[in-house]
Every structure is written in C-alpha cells, then in structure tokens.
CSV table of C-alpha atoms in Angstrom, one decimal:
chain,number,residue,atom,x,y,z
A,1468,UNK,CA,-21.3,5.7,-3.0
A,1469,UNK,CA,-18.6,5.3,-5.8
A,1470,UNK,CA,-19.1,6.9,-9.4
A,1471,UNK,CA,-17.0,5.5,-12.5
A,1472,UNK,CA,-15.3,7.3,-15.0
A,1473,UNK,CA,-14.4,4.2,-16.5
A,1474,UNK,CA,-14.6,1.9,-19.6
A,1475,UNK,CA,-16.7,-0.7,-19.0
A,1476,UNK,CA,-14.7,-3.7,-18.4
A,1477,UNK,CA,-13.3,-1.6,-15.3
A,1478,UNK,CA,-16.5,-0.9,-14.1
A,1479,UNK,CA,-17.7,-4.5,-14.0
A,1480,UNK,CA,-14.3,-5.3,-12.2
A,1481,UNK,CA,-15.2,-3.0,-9.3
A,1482,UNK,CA,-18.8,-4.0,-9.4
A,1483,UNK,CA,-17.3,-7.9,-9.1
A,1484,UNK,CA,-14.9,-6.3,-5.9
A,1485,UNK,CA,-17.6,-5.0,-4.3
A,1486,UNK,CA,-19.2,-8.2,-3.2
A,1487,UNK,CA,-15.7,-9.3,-1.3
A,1488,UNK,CA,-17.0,-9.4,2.0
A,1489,UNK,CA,-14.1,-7.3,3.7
A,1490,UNK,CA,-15.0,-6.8,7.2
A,1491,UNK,CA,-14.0,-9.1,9.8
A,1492,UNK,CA,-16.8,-9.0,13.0
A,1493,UNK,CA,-15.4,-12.0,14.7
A,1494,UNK,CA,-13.1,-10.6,18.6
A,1495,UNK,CA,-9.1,-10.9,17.3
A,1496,UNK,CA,-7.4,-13.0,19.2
A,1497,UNK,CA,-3.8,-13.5,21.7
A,1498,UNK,CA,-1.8,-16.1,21.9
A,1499,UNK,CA,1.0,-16.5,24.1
A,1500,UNK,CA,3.9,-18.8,23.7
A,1501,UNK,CA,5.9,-19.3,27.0
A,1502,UNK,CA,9.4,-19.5,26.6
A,1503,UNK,CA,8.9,-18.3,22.7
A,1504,UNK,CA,11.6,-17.9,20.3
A,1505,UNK,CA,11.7,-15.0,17.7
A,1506,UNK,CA,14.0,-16.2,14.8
A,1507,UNK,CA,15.5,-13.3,12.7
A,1508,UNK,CA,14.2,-12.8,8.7
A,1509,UNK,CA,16.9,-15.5,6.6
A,1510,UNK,CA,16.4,-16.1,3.0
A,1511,UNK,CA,15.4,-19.8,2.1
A,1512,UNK,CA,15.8,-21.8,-0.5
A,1513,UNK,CA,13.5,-19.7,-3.1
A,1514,UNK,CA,16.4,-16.6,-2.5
A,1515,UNK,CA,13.9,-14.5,-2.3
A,1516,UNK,CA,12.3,-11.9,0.2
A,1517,UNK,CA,9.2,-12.7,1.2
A,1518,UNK,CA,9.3,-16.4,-0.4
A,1519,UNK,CA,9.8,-19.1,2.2
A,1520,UNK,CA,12.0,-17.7,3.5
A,1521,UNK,CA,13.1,-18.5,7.3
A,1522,UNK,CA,11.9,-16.3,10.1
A,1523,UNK,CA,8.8,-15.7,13.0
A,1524,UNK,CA,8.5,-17.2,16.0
A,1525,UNK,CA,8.5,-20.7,16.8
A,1526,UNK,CA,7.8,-22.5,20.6
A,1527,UNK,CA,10.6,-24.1,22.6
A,1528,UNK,CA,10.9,-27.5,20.7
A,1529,UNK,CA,11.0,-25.1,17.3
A,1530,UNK,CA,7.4,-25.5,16.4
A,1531,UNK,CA,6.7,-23.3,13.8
A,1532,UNK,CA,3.9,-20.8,15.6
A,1533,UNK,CA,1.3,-20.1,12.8
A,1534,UNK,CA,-0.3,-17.0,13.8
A,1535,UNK,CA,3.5,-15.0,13.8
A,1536,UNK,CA,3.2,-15.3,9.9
A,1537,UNK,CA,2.0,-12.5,8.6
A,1538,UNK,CA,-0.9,-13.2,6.6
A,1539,UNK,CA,-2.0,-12.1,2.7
A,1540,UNK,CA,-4.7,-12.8,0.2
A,1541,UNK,CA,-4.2,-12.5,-3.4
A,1542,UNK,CA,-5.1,-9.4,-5.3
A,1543,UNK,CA,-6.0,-9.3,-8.8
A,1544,UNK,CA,-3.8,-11.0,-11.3
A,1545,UNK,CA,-1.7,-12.6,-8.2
A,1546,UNK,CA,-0.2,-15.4,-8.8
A,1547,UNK,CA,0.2,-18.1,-5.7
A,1548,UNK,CA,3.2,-17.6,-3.5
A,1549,UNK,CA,4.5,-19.4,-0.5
A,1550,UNK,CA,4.2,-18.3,2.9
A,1551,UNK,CA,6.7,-15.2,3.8
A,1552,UNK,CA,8.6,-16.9,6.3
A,1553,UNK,CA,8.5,-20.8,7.9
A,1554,UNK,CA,10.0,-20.7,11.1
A,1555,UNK,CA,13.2,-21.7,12.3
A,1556,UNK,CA,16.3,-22.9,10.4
A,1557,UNK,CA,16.8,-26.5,9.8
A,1558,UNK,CA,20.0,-26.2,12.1
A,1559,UNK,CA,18.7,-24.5,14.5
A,1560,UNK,CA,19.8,-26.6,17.8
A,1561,UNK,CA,23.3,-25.7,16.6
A,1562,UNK,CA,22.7,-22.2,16.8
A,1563,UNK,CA,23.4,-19.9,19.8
A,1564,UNK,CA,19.8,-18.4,21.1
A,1565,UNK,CA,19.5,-15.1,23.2
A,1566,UNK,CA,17.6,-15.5,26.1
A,1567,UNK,CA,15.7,-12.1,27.5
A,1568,UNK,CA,13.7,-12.4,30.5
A,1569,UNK,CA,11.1,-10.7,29.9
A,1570,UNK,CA,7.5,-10.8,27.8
A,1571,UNK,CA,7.0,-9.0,24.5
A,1572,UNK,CA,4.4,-8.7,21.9
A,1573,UNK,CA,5.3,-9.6,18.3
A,1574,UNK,CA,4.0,-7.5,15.4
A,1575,UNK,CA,6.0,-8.8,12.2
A,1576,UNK,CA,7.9,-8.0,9.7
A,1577,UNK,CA,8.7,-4.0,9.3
A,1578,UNK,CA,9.2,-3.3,5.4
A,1579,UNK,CA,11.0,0.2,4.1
A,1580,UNK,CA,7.8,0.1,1.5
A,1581,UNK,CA,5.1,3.2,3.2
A,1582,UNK,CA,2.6,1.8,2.2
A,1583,UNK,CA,3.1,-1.7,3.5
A,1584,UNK,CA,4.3,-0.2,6.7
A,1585,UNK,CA,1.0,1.3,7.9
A,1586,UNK,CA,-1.2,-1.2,6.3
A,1587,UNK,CA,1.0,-4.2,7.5
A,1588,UNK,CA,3.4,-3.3,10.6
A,1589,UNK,CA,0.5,-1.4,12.2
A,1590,UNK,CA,-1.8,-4.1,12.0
A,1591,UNK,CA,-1.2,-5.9,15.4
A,1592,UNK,CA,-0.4,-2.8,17.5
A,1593,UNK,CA,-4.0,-2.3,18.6
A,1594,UNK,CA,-3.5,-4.7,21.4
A,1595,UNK,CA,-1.6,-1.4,23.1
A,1596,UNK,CA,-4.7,0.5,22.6
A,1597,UNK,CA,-5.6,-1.1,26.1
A,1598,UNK,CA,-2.8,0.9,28.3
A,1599,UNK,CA,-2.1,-1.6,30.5
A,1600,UNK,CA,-0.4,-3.6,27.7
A,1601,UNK,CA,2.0,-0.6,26.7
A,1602,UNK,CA,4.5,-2.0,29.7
A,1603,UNK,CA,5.3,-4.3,27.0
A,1604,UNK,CA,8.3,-3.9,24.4
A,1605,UNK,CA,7.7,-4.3,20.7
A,1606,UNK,CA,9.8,-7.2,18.8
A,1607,UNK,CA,10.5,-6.9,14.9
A,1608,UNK,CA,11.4,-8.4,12.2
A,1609,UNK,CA,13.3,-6.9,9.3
A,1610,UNK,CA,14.6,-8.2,5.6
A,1611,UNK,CA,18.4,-7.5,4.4
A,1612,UNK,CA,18.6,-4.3,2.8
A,1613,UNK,CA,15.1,-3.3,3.6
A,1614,UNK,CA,15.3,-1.7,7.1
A,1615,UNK,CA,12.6,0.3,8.0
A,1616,UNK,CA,13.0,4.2,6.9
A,1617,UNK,CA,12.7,5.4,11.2
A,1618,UNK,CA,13.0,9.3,9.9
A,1619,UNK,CA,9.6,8.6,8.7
A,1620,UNK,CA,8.4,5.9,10.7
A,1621,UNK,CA,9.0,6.7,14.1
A,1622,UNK,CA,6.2,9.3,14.5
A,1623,UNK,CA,3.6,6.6,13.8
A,1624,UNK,CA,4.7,4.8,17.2
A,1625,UNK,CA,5.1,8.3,18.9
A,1626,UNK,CA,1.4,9.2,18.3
A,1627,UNK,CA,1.0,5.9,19.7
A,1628,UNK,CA,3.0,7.2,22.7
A,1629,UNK,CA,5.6,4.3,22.2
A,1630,UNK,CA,9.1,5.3,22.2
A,1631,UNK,CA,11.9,3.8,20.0
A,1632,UNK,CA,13.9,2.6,23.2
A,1633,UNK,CA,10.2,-0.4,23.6
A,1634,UNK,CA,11.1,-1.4,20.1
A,1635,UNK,CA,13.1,-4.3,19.5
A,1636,UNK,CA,14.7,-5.7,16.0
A,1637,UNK,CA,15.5,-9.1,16.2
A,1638,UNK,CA,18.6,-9.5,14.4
A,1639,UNK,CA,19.4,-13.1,16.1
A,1640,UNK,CA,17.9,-15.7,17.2
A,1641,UNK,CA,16.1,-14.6,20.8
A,1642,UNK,CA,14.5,-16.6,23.5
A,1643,UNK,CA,11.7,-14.8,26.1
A,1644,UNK,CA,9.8,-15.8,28.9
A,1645,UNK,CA,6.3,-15.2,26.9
A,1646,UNK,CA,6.1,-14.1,23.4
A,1647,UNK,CA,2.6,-12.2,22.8
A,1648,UNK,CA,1.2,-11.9,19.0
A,1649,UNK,CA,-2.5,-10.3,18.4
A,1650,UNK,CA,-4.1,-11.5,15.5
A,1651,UNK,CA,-3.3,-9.2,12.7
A,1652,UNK,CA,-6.5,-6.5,12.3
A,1653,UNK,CA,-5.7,-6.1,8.4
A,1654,UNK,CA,-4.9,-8.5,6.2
A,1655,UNK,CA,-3.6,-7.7,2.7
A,1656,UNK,CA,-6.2,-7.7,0.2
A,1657,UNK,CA,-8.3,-9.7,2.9
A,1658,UNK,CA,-10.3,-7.7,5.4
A,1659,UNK,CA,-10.0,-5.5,8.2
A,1660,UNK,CA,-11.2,-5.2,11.8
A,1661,UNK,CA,-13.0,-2.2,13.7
A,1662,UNK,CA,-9.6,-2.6,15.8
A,1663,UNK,CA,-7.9,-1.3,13.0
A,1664,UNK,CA,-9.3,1.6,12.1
A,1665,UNK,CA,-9.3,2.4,15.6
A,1666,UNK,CA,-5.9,2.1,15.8
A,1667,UNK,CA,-5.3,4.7,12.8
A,1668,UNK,CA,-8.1,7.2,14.4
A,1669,UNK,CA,-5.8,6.9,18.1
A,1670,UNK,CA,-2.9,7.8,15.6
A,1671,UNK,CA,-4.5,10.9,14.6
A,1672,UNK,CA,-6.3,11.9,17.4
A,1673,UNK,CA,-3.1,14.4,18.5
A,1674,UNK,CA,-2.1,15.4,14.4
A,1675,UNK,CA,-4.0,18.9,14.0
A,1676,UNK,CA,-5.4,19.4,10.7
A,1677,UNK,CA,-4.0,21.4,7.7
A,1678,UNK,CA,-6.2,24.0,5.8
A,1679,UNK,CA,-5.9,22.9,2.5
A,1680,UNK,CA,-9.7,21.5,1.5
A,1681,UNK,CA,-8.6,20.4,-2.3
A,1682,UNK,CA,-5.4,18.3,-2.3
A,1683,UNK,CA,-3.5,16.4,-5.3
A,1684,UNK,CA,-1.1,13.8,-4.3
A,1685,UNK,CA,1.7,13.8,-7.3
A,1686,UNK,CA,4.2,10.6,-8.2
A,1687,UNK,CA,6.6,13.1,-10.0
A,1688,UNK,CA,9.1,11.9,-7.1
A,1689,UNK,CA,8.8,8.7,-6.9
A,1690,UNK,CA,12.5,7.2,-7.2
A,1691,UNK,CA,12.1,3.3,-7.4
A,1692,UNK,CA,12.7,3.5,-11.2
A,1693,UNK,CA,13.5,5.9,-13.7
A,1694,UNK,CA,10.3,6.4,-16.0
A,1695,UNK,CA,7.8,4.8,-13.4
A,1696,UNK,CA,5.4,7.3,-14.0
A,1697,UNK,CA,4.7,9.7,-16.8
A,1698,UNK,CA,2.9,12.7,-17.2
A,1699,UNK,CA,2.5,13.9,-13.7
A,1700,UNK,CA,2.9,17.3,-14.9
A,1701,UNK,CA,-0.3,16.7,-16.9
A,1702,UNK,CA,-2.3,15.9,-14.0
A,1703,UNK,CA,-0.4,18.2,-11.7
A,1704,UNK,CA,-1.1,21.1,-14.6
A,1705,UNK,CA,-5.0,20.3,-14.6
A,1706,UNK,CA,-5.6,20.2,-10.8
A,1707,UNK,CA,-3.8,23.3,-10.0
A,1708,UNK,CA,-5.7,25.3,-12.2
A,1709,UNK,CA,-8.5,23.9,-10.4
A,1710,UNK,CA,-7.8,25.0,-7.1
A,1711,UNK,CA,-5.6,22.2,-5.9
A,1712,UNK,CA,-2.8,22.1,-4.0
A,1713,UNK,CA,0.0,19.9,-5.4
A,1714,UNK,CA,2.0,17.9,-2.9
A,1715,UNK,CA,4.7,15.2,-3.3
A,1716,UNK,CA,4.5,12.5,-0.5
A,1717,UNK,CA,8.0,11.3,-1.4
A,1718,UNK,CA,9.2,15.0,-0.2
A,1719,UNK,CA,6.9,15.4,2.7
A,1720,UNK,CA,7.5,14.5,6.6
A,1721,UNK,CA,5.1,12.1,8.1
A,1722,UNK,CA,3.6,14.5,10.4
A,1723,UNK,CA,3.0,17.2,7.5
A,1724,UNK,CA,1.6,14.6,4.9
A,1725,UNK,CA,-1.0,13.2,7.9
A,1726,UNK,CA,-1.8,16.9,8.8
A,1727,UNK,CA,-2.6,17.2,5.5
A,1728,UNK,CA,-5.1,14.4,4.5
A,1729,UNK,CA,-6.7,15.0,8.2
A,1730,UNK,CA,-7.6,18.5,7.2
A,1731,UNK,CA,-8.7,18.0,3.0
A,1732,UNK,CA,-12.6,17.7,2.0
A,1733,UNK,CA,-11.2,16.7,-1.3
A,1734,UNK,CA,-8.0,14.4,-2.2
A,1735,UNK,CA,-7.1,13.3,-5.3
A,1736,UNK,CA,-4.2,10.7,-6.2
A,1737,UNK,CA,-2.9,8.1,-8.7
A,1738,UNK,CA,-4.7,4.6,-7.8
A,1739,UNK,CA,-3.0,2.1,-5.8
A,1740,UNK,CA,-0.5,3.2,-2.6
A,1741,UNK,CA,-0.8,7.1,-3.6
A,1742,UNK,CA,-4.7,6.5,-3.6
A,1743,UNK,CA,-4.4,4.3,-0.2
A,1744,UNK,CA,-3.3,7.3,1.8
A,1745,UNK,CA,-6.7,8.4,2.1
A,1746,UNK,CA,-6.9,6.0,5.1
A,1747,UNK,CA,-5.5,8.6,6.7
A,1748,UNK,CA,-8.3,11.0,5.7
A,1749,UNK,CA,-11.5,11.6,7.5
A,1750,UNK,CA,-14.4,10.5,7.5
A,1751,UNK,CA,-16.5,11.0,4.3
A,1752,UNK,CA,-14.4,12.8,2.2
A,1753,UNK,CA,-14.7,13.0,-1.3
A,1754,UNK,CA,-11.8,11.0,-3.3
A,1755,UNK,CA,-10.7,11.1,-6.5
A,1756,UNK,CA,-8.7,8.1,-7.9
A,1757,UNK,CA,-6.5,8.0,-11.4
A,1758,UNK,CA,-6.8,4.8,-12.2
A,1759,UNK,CA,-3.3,4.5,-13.4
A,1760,UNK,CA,-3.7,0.7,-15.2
A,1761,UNK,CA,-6.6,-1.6,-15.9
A,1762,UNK,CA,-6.3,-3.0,-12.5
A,1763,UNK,CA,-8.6,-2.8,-9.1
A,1764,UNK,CA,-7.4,-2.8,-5.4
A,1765,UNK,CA,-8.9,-4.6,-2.7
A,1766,UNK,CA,-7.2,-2.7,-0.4
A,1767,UNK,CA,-8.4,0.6,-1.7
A,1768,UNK,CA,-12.1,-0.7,-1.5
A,1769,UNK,CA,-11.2,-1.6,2.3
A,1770,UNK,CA,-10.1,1.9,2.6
A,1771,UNK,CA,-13.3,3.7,1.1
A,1772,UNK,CA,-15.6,1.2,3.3
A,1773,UNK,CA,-13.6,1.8,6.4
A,1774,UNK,CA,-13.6,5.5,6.1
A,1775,UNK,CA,-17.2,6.0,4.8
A,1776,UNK,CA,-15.4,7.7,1.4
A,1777,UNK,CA,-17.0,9.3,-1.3
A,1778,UNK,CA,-14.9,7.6,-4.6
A,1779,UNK,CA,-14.9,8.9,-8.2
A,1780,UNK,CA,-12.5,6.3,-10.2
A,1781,UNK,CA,-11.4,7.8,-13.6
A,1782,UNK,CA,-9.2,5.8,-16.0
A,1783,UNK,CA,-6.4,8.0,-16.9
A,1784,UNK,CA,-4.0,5.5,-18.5
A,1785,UNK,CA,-2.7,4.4,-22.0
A,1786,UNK,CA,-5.2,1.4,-22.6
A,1787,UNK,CA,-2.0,0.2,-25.0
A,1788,UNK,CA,-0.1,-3.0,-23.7
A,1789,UNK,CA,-0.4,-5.3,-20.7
A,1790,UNK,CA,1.3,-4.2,-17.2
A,1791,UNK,CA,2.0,-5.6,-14.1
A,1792,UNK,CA,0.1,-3.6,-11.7
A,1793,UNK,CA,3.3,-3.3,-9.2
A,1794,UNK,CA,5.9,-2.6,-11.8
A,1795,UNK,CA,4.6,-0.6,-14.4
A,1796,UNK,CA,4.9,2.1,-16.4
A,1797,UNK,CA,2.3,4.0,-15.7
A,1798,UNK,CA,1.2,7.5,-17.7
A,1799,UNK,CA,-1.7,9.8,-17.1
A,1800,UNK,CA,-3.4,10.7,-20.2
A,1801,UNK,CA,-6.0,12.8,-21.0
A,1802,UNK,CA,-8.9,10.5,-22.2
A,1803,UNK,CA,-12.3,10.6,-22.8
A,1804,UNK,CA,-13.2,10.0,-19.4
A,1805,UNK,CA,-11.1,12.6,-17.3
A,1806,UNK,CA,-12.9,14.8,-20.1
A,1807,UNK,CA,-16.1,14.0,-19.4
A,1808,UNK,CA,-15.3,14.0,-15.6
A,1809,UNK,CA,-13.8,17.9,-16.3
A,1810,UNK,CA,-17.0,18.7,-17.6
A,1811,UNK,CA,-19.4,17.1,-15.2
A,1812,UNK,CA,-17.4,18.9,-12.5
A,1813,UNK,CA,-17.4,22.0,-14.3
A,1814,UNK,CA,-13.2,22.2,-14.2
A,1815,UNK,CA,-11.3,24.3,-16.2
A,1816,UNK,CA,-8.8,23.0,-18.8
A,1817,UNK,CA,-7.3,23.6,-22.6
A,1818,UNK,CA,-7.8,20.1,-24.0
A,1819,UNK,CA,-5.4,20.9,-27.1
A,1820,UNK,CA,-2.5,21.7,-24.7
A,1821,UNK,CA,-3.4,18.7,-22.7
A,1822,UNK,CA,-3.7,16.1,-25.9
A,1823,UNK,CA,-0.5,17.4,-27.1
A,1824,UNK,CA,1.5,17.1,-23.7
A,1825,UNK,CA,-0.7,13.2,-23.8
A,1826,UNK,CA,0.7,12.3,-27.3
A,1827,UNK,CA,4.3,13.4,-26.7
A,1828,UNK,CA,4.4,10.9,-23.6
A,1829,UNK,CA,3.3,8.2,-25.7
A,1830,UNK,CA,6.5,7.3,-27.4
A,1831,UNK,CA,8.4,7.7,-23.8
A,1832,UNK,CA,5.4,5.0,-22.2
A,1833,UNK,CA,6.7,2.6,-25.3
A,1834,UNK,CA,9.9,2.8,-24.7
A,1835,UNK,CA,10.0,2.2,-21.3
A,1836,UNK,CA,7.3,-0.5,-21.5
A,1837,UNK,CA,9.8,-2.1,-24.0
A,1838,UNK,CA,12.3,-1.9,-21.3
A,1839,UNK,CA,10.8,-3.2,-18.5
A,1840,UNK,CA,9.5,-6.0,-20.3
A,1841,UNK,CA,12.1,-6.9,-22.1
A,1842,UNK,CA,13.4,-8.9,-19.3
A,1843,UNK,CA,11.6,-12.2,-19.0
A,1844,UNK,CA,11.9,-12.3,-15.7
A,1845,UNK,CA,9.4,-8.9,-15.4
A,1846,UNK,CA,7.3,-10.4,-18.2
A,1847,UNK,CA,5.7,-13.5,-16.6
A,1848,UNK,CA,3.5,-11.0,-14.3
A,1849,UNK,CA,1.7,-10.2,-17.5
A,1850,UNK,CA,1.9,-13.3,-19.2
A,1851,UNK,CA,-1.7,-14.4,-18.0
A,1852,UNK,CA,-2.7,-11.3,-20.2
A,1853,UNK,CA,-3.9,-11.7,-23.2
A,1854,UNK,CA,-1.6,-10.1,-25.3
A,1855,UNK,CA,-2.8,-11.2,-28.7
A,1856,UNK,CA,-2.9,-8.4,-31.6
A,1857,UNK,CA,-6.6,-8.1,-31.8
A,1858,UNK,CA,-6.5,-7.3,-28.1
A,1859,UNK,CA,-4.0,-4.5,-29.1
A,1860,UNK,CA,-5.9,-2.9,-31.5
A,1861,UNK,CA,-8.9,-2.5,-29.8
A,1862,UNK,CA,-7.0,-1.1,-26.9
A,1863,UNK,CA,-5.0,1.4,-29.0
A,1864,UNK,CA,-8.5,2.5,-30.9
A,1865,UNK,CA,-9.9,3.5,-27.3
A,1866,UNK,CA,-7.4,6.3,-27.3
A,1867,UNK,CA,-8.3,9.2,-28.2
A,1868,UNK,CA,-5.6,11.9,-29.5
C-alpha cells in the first residue's frame, strides 16, 4: 500500500500509473538464428546513441532479427524515438565478418548508466537460470565512449556464477553457428516477468545482509553535472538525526551497496534511479521516496509491485520552473509535506534551520536551472510544459519559506 505526501496533481498522476498493467504472465520466449550475425553498436544517420543507430543481430542474408532490439515504452513526458539500433550497415557485404563456431546467447546492449545496467543488461540472463544453458558464452553490445564500468559490474555476473572469460563484446561484425536471444523479462517502463525477479533474488541469494535497518541513499556524489542536485545536506541533516545511516552509492562497491539494501527494514532515497535500488531490497520493506520533480516512474511502480514494498512518496522539490525529469536540477526542500510527514512519523527536526538552509539553495536552483536551459537544445524536453506566467505563480505560491 502506497501513502502520498504529495500535492494533489502528483497524487492523481500515481493514481492514473497505477492502472498500467505491468506484469507480463505470458512464458518468454527463444529464438535461435542459425548461422546468426551479431553487428557491433555504429552510429546512424540521427548521430546519436541510442537513435537508429546500426547494431543487433541480423540472419545470414542480413535480415534485421527483431527480437535482438532491445525494447522500451515511453515514460511520462517521453517524446517518440526511433528504435535503438536497426541491424546491419547498408554496406555490409563489403565488410569482413568473424566467423566463431560456436552458439551464444545474446543479451544486448551493456550501458556504463547503473541503473540501466541491472534493469536492462540483466533482463535476458534468466535463460542461465536453467544450468544447463550456462555452457553458453555471453555476447554484448557496447556504445563509443560508454563501456560498461566492469569494477562494478562484474559481481552481478559472478553471483550469477558466470565468469568474465563467457562474456563476449562484439566489437566487429561476428558470425556463429546459432545465435540465442531470450525475450527480454523487463521492459523499460513496460512490464516485467516473474523471470525477472527471479533472476535478481538468484543474484542475492549468496550477498549476506548488512545490519543497518534505517538507510538513506544520498546524491551528494553524483558527478554527471556540476549542480545536479542541491541540498542533499538537508536531507542527509534530517535523516541522520533520525536514526539513519547516510550512504553514497556513487562511493560504494557493488557488493557493500547490495549487502546493504538486503539487510534494511527501511530505505529512503531521491525518486527515480536512487529510489530504483530498492529492487534490490527485500521483500516488504518500507520505502521512502523524495520525489525530486513533479514527475512519476513506471519503473519505480514495477519495482514496489515486484517487491511487495511498502511506499511513502513525499514531494521534496522547488515546485518553481519546468524540468526534464532526466536532466534536471533537482533540490530538496523542506515543504509542507516532508513537514507534515516529520510529524506523522514522529521525527525530530529544527524547521527554522531547515527553511533557512531551503531558501539559501533557492537562488543556486535558479541559477543552474537558467543554465541548463539556456541551451535550446536541453529546452525542448520541457517545451510540452506549460510554462506560461500564471502557471509560475501558482507554483512559486506553493512554497512555503
């Protein structure tokens, strides 16, 4: 059961979300393409990653093999993209091919992104659940200057007893005598098969628990831009001085950070891919999700249903301008509704310190709102947002300083 903390317009987004049917019944399936090519990730004619770009697996005549792509629904506020990747390269004949003899299963495309790793990458691995399909080596996919970060990666497919020698990037063009691809069990922002989840639990059947029962999941080291996120030390401040322990995922080794959502009765985080790492949680734990922008995630509601969680959403951002839910900024604030949440959970906390910490970020938030946006290219992800003056001040009157 979820409880809100919310204004109302959030809470009639989630109550919409919740009527996405998300859980795929129907048996995954195999297919196998004899004599199967594997062509390497190429950027197409959009010059984009992860825009048409050239790539999968395609039969011997260069048949683009549909189920290699890896499939995505939209979230909220997505606009319509083409398929990641197409197949082969118009020139293709005029290409030299590797030929291994040998069968291998196909899972993808392996991004750097951690969140998109487990959620994505993992998705097709739970044909090796059966053991007598772990004779098989693993063939990847990866995008220029996006490799896969193997320091933290590589203990996934260790609990999965698969050794980095059975994994194979495919860097050129590569011919096999069968090329195996399961059905992906999680689709972004789609649904998600039992498989799935069984695949996670087989994951963390050998990580031992931590002892920490109250955990926070901080962003204060989150590198992909400067001012990303604001006022962590807010948040981090107020749970600590309710018996939280503060961790930093970005600092953490995998094993550590999985030891330490398997062993927590309590985890808190910043919504979206903070928030998603209660997948890794068990079962009916309670979670606690600062809603970081006026956006909802499907994948986090797949998440919540999957693991049977107990989810409080607060809204903990400047209602102030439009944001792309992906770029940002995002800035805890203390607003009417983590107060009221404080006091319905009987939390200590000096609301004067924390409204003056809130206000001195504001002017940051602006700035590097301005900043972001100034760039036109950043500001069509907002620009079906209405952005209109009236909207602005009723947003800024919500605030509460």
């Amino acid at each position: 059961m979820n409880m809100y903390y919310c204004a109302e317009k959030m809470i009639n987004k989630f109550d919409k979300l919740s009527k996405k049917p998300i859980h795929k019944l129907d048996d995954l399936s195999v297919e196998t393409v004899p004599h199967g090519i594997i062509c390497p990730l190429v950027r197409g004619s959009s010059g984009q990653n992860e825009r048409c770009m050239y790539g999968g697996v395609v039969d011997e005549t260069f048949k683009f093999v549909k189920s290699s792509l890896q499939k995505r629904e939209q979230g909220e506020f997505s606009i319509n993209i083409e398929d990641w990747y197409i197949g082969a390269e118009p020139d293709i004949s005029g290409k030299n091919i590797k030929y291994i003899d040998e069968d291998v299963v196909f899972i993808g495309p392996i991004k750097h992104h951690f969140a998109h790793f487990y959620l994505e990458s993992l998705s097709r691995l739970w044909f090796l659940l059966n053991d007598d399909n772990k004779k098989y080596k693993i063939a990847y996919l990866t995008q220029e200057n996006d490799e896969p970060d193997w320091k933290n990666f590589t203990a996934f497919f260790e609990l999965l007893s698969i050794s980095k020698e059975n994994l194979l990037e495919i860097k050129e063009y590569t011919q096999f005598r069968n090329v195996i691809i399961p059905e992906q069990s999680f689709v972004l922002n789609g649904y998600y098969h039992n498989l799935y989840l069984q695949t996670i639990d087989r994951i963390m059947l050998n990580v031992k628990p931590a002892r920490y029962k109250k955990v926070f999941f901080s962003k204060k080291y989150n590198y992909y831009k400067g001012n990303r996120t604001i006022g962590d030390d807010i948040s981090e401040e107020l749970f600590k001085k309710n018996g939280y322990k503060i961790f930093y995922p970005e600092k953490l080794d995998v094993y550590k950070m999985l030891s330490i959502l398997k062993g927590c009765e309590t985890f808190a985080a910043q919504s979206a891919s903070n928030a998603h790492n209660a997948l890794f949680c068990s079962n009916n734990v309670n979670l606690i999700i600062l809603n970081r922008s006026p956006h909802v995630h499907i994948i986090q509601n797949m998440i919540n249903e999957m693991r049977h969680l107990n989810t409080t959403y607060i809204d903990a951002y400047y209602p102030i301008l439009p944001i792309d839910m992906s770029i940002g900024p995002f800035s805890f604030y203390f607003s009417k509704y983590v107060k009221q949440f404080c006091n319905d959970n009987h939390m200590k906390y000096n609301e004067r310190v924390l409204k003056k910490k809130s206000k001195k970020n504001v002017m940051t938030y602006l700035k590097t709102w301005a900043e972001y946006y100034s760039n036109a290219q950043w500001f069509k992800h907002v620009e079906n947002e209405d952005i209109s003056l009236k909207l602005l001040i009723e947003n800024i009157s919500d605030i509460d300083l």
